[in-house]
Amino acid sequence: MIPALMPTYNRADLAFERGEGARLWTVDGRRFLDFGAGIATTSLGHSHPHLVKTIAEQAAKVMHVSNLYRVPQAEQLAARHVAASFADSVFFCNSGAEANEGMVKAVRKYHAENGHPERFHMICFEGAFHGRTLAMLSATGNEKYLAGFGPPVQGFEHVPFDNMNAVRAAINSSTAGIMIEPIQGEGGVRPAPIRFLQELRKVCDEYGLLLALDEVQTGMGRSGKLWAHEWAGIEPDVMSSAKGIGGGFPLGAILAKEHVAKHLKPGTHGTTYGGGPLACSAGNAVLDVILAPGFLDGVEKVARYLWNAMESLAANHPAVVERVQGAGLLVGLKLKPEVSNGEMQSAAVAEGLLTVAAGMNVLRLAPPLIITEADVDEAIEMLDRACRRLTPSAAKAAAK
Ligand SMILES: *Cc1c(COP(=O)(O)O)cnc(C)c1O
């Protein structure tokens, strides 16, 4: 018989009762170090006192009112994001896929309002992940995810990652923009080289295209800067955010320059829950922490510590680990073909460490931004033991 909870996931047999910082306890009392953070989402760790207090206080006042009225918490959160980023204006929604849908709508509207409704095609990249709605499945372009769901939504073309010739060759009179994750997350923690992002900005300027960044996973301090594109010294025209922006409370956002945002006039886009008092209070609490002086410097510092330790781990386990890739606190362990990331993930769980698998046989670490060097030491010890668990069989398979 089918489970009451629809079986769309292959869930690990772990149920958590409570969390604190980077740690989680199961209902049967086992303790785990959480280097998955609910897939790069619980940016402040579990039960962060400031976030918990803010949500509880706001919930007791007013939770939801709709966008028929002004929402001061949303106005404040938008103003803070504008002050801290390239953006001039922000639209709040509830998830990454919804933010991306709105971002693509904004790009299409921009060209339509400028007299070019035929320019609605986005250039996307092989290995991308943009979400699970019908249009974002097409933007993702993964055949496995698309199968069985009817014809793909029009207007998304895919070219190889980090290939400017392919990008240039794909541009024509119906191209509206380029959509890219600064670091492909689900696709395998694959960073776009800084030079590539800079070239994309240039080609967009050259052809009047909009650069649309999907920073759902890479943003909100995960890379060590508030937004990952800051490392490249470029600005997008429009960007999506979700995951870490609410610290675990559902919140998404479209951040845009005025030339894009001004076309989303009343009635052009909307969402019932989006930008409500509760979610935006959570968003403000997250910003209180992340924008506090020195916090992002601390993320960069602990990330460097983690990277050094991961490089040593990789050097110590050449039969298991091929290389370390990613940026900041989004780190991928690319494994040898003889070891599957699922096996490695299970071995880590057996040692008490939670991680997330990603594409291309990568084991992803996306710890909360509040981790300490001691947390890193503990995680590395667990990964070291997990690698040793796997080494005999890996060595055997390699010898075959
Ligand atoms: C997770 C993710 C999404 C989808 O976000 P949802 O909140 O699951 O809809 C989109 N883009 C990227 C880069 C993501 O990592």
XYZ file of C-alpha atoms and ligand atoms in Angstrom:
415
model
C 0.000 0.000 0.000
C 1.213 3.516 -0.745
C 2.489 5.477 2.258
C 0.230 8.320 3.375
C 3.197 10.633 2.780
C 3.687 10.569 -0.977
C 6.839 8.586 -1.786
C 8.651 11.233 -3.876
C 11.886 10.954 -1.880
C 14.350 8.200 -0.978
C 14.528 9.140 2.682
C 17.207 8.001 5.107
C 15.732 6.248 8.130
C 16.523 9.153 10.464
C 13.960 11.338 12.232
C 15.157 14.374 14.144
C 13.596 15.706 17.277
C 15.665 18.804 17.980
C 18.712 20.736 16.898
C 21.126 23.234 18.290
C 23.715 25.035 16.197
C 25.385 22.489 13.907
C 23.969 19.509 15.845
C 20.829 17.417 15.519
C 19.393 14.716 17.785
C 17.167 11.918 16.511
C 13.953 10.885 18.254
C 15.884 7.860 19.578
C 18.618 10.080 21.021
C 21.449 9.768 18.505
C 23.552 12.904 17.931
C 24.651 14.103 14.490
C 26.876 16.861 13.198
C 24.866 18.565 10.470
C 27.032 19.517 7.492
C 24.041 19.454 5.145
C 22.022 22.202 6.849
C 18.757 21.099 5.265
C 20.449 21.481 1.853
C 22.281 24.755 2.450
C 19.254 26.286 4.119
C 19.609 26.506 7.904
C 22.291 29.160 7.511
C 22.321 30.117 11.208
C 22.242 26.510 12.396
C 19.371 24.977 14.306
C 17.381 26.835 16.952
C 19.369 30.043 16.638
C 18.081 32.041 19.642
C 17.617 35.320 17.740
C 15.754 33.634 14.867
C 13.587 31.545 17.209
C 12.664 34.543 19.345
C 11.876 36.717 16.326
C 9.608 34.088 14.754
C 7.821 33.339 18.042
C 7.194 37.010 18.786
C 5.975 37.765 15.265
C 3.742 34.671 15.191
C 2.075 35.872 18.382
C 1.380 39.290 16.810
C 0.338 38.600 13.213
C 1.354 35.802 10.868
C -0.335 36.531 7.567
C -2.238 39.457 6.089
C -1.771 39.114 2.277
C -0.304 41.585 -0.154
C -3.536 43.587 -0.237
C -1.886 45.652 2.488
C 1.482 47.135 3.320
C 3.784 44.754 5.160
C 6.349 46.754 7.185
C 8.542 43.683 7.777
C 8.779 43.161 3.995
C 9.489 46.844 3.342
C 12.285 46.760 5.882
C 13.756 43.494 4.588
C 13.660 44.728 0.976
C 15.357 48.005 1.923
C 18.117 46.132 3.733
C 18.703 43.778 0.787
C 18.803 46.738 -1.591
C 21.328 48.510 0.636
C 23.534 45.403 0.799
C 23.486 44.385 -2.877
C 23.408 45.426 -6.546
C 19.590 45.434 -6.487
C 17.198 48.394 -6.572
C 14.045 46.450 -5.756
C 13.005 43.087 -4.282
C 10.012 40.748 -4.695
C 9.440 38.153 -1.971
C 8.079 34.663 -2.549
C 8.327 31.254 -0.877
C 10.848 29.014 -2.593
C 13.707 28.793 -5.024
C 11.667 27.490 -7.925
C 9.118 30.253 -7.414
C 11.866 32.883 -7.299
C 13.328 31.525 -10.538
C 9.928 31.494 -12.246
C 9.489 35.136 -11.314
C 13.017 35.957 -12.427
C 12.401 34.480 -15.884
C 9.050 36.288 -16.090
C 10.847 39.547 -15.252
C 13.418 38.945 -18.007
C 10.707 38.178 -20.573
C 8.618 41.189 -19.518
C 11.619 43.499 -19.870
C 12.043 42.603 -23.523
C 8.306 42.617 -24.250
C 7.967 46.104 -22.742
C 10.944 47.221 -24.801
C 9.161 46.154 -27.982
C 10.667 42.664 -28.350
C 8.165 40.041 -27.187
C 9.960 37.548 -29.448
C 12.991 37.729 -27.170
C 11.967 35.219 -24.521
C 14.660 32.515 -24.757
C 17.048 31.946 -21.880
C 20.462 30.403 -22.398
C 20.990 27.886 -19.576
C 23.789 25.441 -18.807
C 24.287 21.705 -18.817
C 24.335 20.442 -15.238
C 22.082 23.269 -14.020
C 19.402 22.974 -11.377
C 16.686 25.619 -11.143
C 13.794 23.808 -9.458
C 10.874 21.463 -10.037
C 8.023 23.543 -11.443
C 7.160 22.903 -15.094
C 9.124 25.871 -16.435
C 12.081 25.358 -14.097
C 12.273 21.694 -15.134
C 12.850 23.030 -18.635
C 15.440 25.516 -17.351
C 17.109 22.631 -15.523
C 17.012 20.523 -18.672
C 17.789 17.218 -16.958
C 16.103 14.484 -19.032
C 15.556 12.347 -15.942
C 13.539 15.075 -14.207
C 11.602 15.978 -17.363
C 10.540 12.433 -18.243
C 6.811 11.844 -18.172
C 5.745 15.413 -17.600
C 4.734 16.338 -21.135
C 6.364 18.762 -23.538
C 9.021 20.989 -21.941
C 8.132 24.663 -21.550
C 9.545 26.625 -24.486
C 12.372 29.089 -24.260
C 15.257 27.356 -22.506
C 18.384 26.287 -24.386
C 21.320 24.514 -22.832
C 24.990 24.945 -23.625
C 28.067 23.405 -21.972
C 29.175 25.024 -18.699
C 32.198 27.315 -18.914
C 32.250 27.485 -22.712
C 32.049 31.014 -24.122
C 32.120 29.845 -27.743
C 28.990 27.786 -27.109
C 27.295 30.719 -25.376
C 28.086 33.073 -28.246
C 26.951 30.527 -30.820
C 23.609 30.125 -29.026
C 22.745 33.841 -29.064
C 20.237 34.955 -31.676
C 17.492 37.554 -32.160
C 15.122 35.658 -29.819
C 17.562 35.443 -26.891
C 16.414 37.280 -23.777
C 19.076 36.463 -21.252
C 21.538 34.080 -19.668
C 20.610 32.153 -16.538
C 23.332 30.596 -14.421
C 24.238 29.468 -10.899
C 27.607 31.007 -9.906
C 28.342 27.573 -8.429
C 26.287 24.676 -9.756
C 24.976 23.103 -6.557
C 22.859 20.029 -7.302
C 24.881 19.542 -10.491
C 28.040 18.725 -8.506
C 29.281 21.803 -6.595
C 30.911 23.116 -9.736
C 32.000 26.779 -9.585
C 31.779 28.934 -12.676
C 35.266 30.372 -13.134
C 35.379 34.088 -12.285
C 36.601 34.850 -15.792
C 33.580 33.001 -17.244
C 31.119 35.052 -15.159
C 32.876 38.239 -16.265
C 32.664 37.156 -19.914
C 28.956 36.407 -19.514
C 28.411 39.920 -18.171
C 30.278 41.302 -21.186
C 28.358 39.278 -23.744
C 25.057 40.320 -22.131
C 26.051 43.988 -22.450
C 27.158 43.437 -26.031
C 23.826 41.918 -27.151
C 21.380 43.675 -24.811
C 20.700 40.463 -22.870
C 19.891 40.276 -19.181
C 22.171 38.360 -16.850
C 19.963 36.340 -14.472
C 21.810 34.672 -11.610
C 20.328 31.804 -9.625
C 21.874 32.351 -6.189
C 19.309 30.190 -4.406
C 22.069 27.956 -3.060
C 25.183 30.129 -3.392
C 23.869 33.308 -1.800
C 23.324 34.641 1.710
C 26.922 34.296 2.799
C 27.530 30.717 1.727
C 30.527 31.625 -0.435
C 32.026 33.911 2.210
C 30.537 36.996 0.572
C 26.858 37.896 0.824
C 26.369 36.924 -2.848
C 28.717 34.634 -4.745
C 28.853 36.877 -7.831
C 30.668 39.501 -5.737
C 33.809 37.368 -6.082
C 33.731 38.076 -9.831
C 33.254 41.818 -9.360
C 30.172 41.764 -11.596
C 26.517 42.656 -11.105
C 23.595 40.742 -12.579
C 20.462 42.467 -13.875
C 18.305 40.174 -11.795
C 18.925 37.404 -9.264
C 16.968 34.782 -7.361
C 17.453 33.775 -3.733
C 15.863 31.266 -1.350
C 17.349 28.493 0.863
C 19.567 30.427 3.349
C 17.643 33.698 3.114
C 15.072 32.576 5.696
C 17.428 30.467 7.807
C 15.044 27.509 7.522
C 11.795 29.451 7.338
C 10.370 29.296 3.782
C 11.343 32.502 1.987
C 12.457 33.289 -1.537
C 13.233 36.521 -3.339
C 13.845 38.147 -6.705
C 16.379 40.948 -6.483
C 16.470 43.227 -9.518
C 17.897 46.377 -10.976
C 15.358 49.119 -11.654
C 15.400 48.646 -15.450
C 14.045 45.114 -14.893
C 11.892 45.623 -11.790
C 10.002 48.647 -13.131
C 8.106 46.490 -15.639
C 6.569 44.255 -12.950
C 3.695 46.666 -12.402
C 0.637 45.911 -10.219
C -1.141 42.830 -11.520
C 1.811 41.381 -13.460
C 3.056 38.995 -10.764
C 1.977 37.814 -7.356
C 1.845 35.202 -4.617
C -0.465 34.822 -1.624
C 2.038 33.850 1.068
C 5.049 35.697 -0.352
C 6.508 38.543 1.679
C 4.280 37.952 4.687
C 5.079 39.324 8.152
C 6.311 36.024 9.583
C 8.641 35.020 6.732
C 10.037 38.540 6.439
C 10.650 38.739 10.196
C 12.677 35.558 9.820
C 14.516 37.128 6.883
C 15.309 40.207 8.946
C 16.604 38.087 11.825
C 18.891 36.220 9.420
C 20.243 39.519 8.076
C 20.791 40.812 11.634
C 23.259 37.977 12.103
C 24.848 37.753 8.652
C 25.355 41.503 8.210
C 26.733 41.996 11.721
C 30.277 43.401 11.491
C 32.823 40.616 11.071
C 30.347 37.754 10.522
C 31.129 37.177 6.840
C 34.865 37.544 7.529
C 34.385 34.726 10.043
C 32.649 32.596 7.401
C 35.545 33.164 5.012
C 38.029 32.268 7.723
C 36.341 29.040 8.816
C 35.828 28.156 5.145
C 39.583 28.477 4.521
C 40.193 26.238 7.535
C 37.705 23.692 6.163
C 39.313 23.804 2.711
C 42.796 23.137 4.088
C 41.468 20.208 6.086
C 39.564 18.850 3.077
C 42.655 19.067 0.865
C 44.582 17.017 3.452
C 41.720 14.543 3.687
C 41.758 14.149 -0.097
C 45.549 13.669 -0.095
C 45.250 11.023 2.635
C 42.563 9.051 0.788
C 43.482 8.958 -2.894
C 41.526 5.711 -3.372
C 38.291 7.453 -2.337
C 38.592 11.174 -3.106
C 39.499 12.581 -6.505
C 39.469 16.287 -5.585
C 37.830 19.059 -3.580
C 35.739 21.644 -5.431
C 33.345 24.492 -4.692
C 33.760 27.745 -2.799
C 33.375 29.007 0.749
C 31.116 26.753 2.791
C 29.767 24.973 -0.279
C 32.302 22.203 -0.700
C 32.174 19.166 -2.946
C 34.215 16.014 -2.515
C 34.462 14.587 -6.006
C 34.815 10.849 -5.431
C 36.629 8.210 -7.405
C 34.364 6.290 -9.793
C 34.905 3.169 -7.628
C 33.115 4.855 -4.696
C 29.569 6.138 -5.052
C 28.513 9.319 -3.264
C 25.571 7.375 -1.806
C 27.983 4.882 -0.209
C 30.132 7.717 1.103
C 27.086 9.535 2.470
C 25.988 6.391 4.335
C 29.501 5.850 5.690
C 29.474 9.440 6.989
C 26.071 8.898 8.631
C 27.496 5.799 10.322
C 30.160 8.100 11.810
C 27.598 10.704 12.885
C 27.948 13.234 10.060
C 25.157 14.491 7.792
C 26.065 15.534 4.244
C 24.191 15.824 0.948
C 24.881 14.005 -2.301
C 25.190 16.069 -5.492
C 25.518 15.248 -9.206
C 28.668 13.877 -10.865
C 29.391 11.607 -7.900
C 30.074 14.466 -5.517
C 29.508 14.484 -1.765
C 28.377 17.975 -0.782
C 29.152 19.760 2.463
C 27.042 22.837 3.174
C 27.366 23.377 6.913
C 25.596 26.200 8.731
C 27.524 29.474 8.496
C 28.007 29.542 12.273
C 30.347 26.513 12.458
C 33.596 26.732 14.378
C 37.032 25.285 13.653
C 36.306 22.667 16.317
C 33.179 21.611 14.353
C 35.352 21.327 11.252
C 37.895 19.178 13.113
C 35.107 16.863 14.248
C 33.627 16.617 10.751
C 37.030 15.871 9.202
C 37.652 13.078 11.723
C 34.313 11.551 10.825
C 35.011 11.867 7.096
C 38.453 10.361 7.624
C 36.887 7.329 9.328
C 34.202 7.147 6.627
C 36.925 7.101 3.955
C 38.721 4.315 5.819
C 35.485 2.331 5.937
C 35.308 2.574 2.155
C 38.969 2.215 1.253
C 39.351 -1.587 1.229
C 36.530 -2.111 -1.244
C 37.593 0.914 -3.286
C 41.155 -0.337 -3.495
C 39.883 -3.763 -4.479
C 37.657 -2.361 -7.197
C 40.472 -0.166 -8.521
C 42.814 -3.159 -8.700
C 40.386 -5.106 -10.896
C 17.364 24.327 -4.348
C 17.540 25.122 -5.592
C 16.437 25.574 -6.352
C 15.023 25.183 -6.011
O 14.624 25.706 -4.786
P 13.257 25.170 -4.118
O 13.141 26.008 -2.887
O 13.460 23.716 -3.846
O 12.177 25.405 -5.083
C 16.694 26.359 -7.464
N 17.936 26.685 -7.812
C 19.009 26.285 -7.125
C 20.370 26.708 -7.554
C 18.849 25.480 -6.007
O 19.928 25.049 -5.335
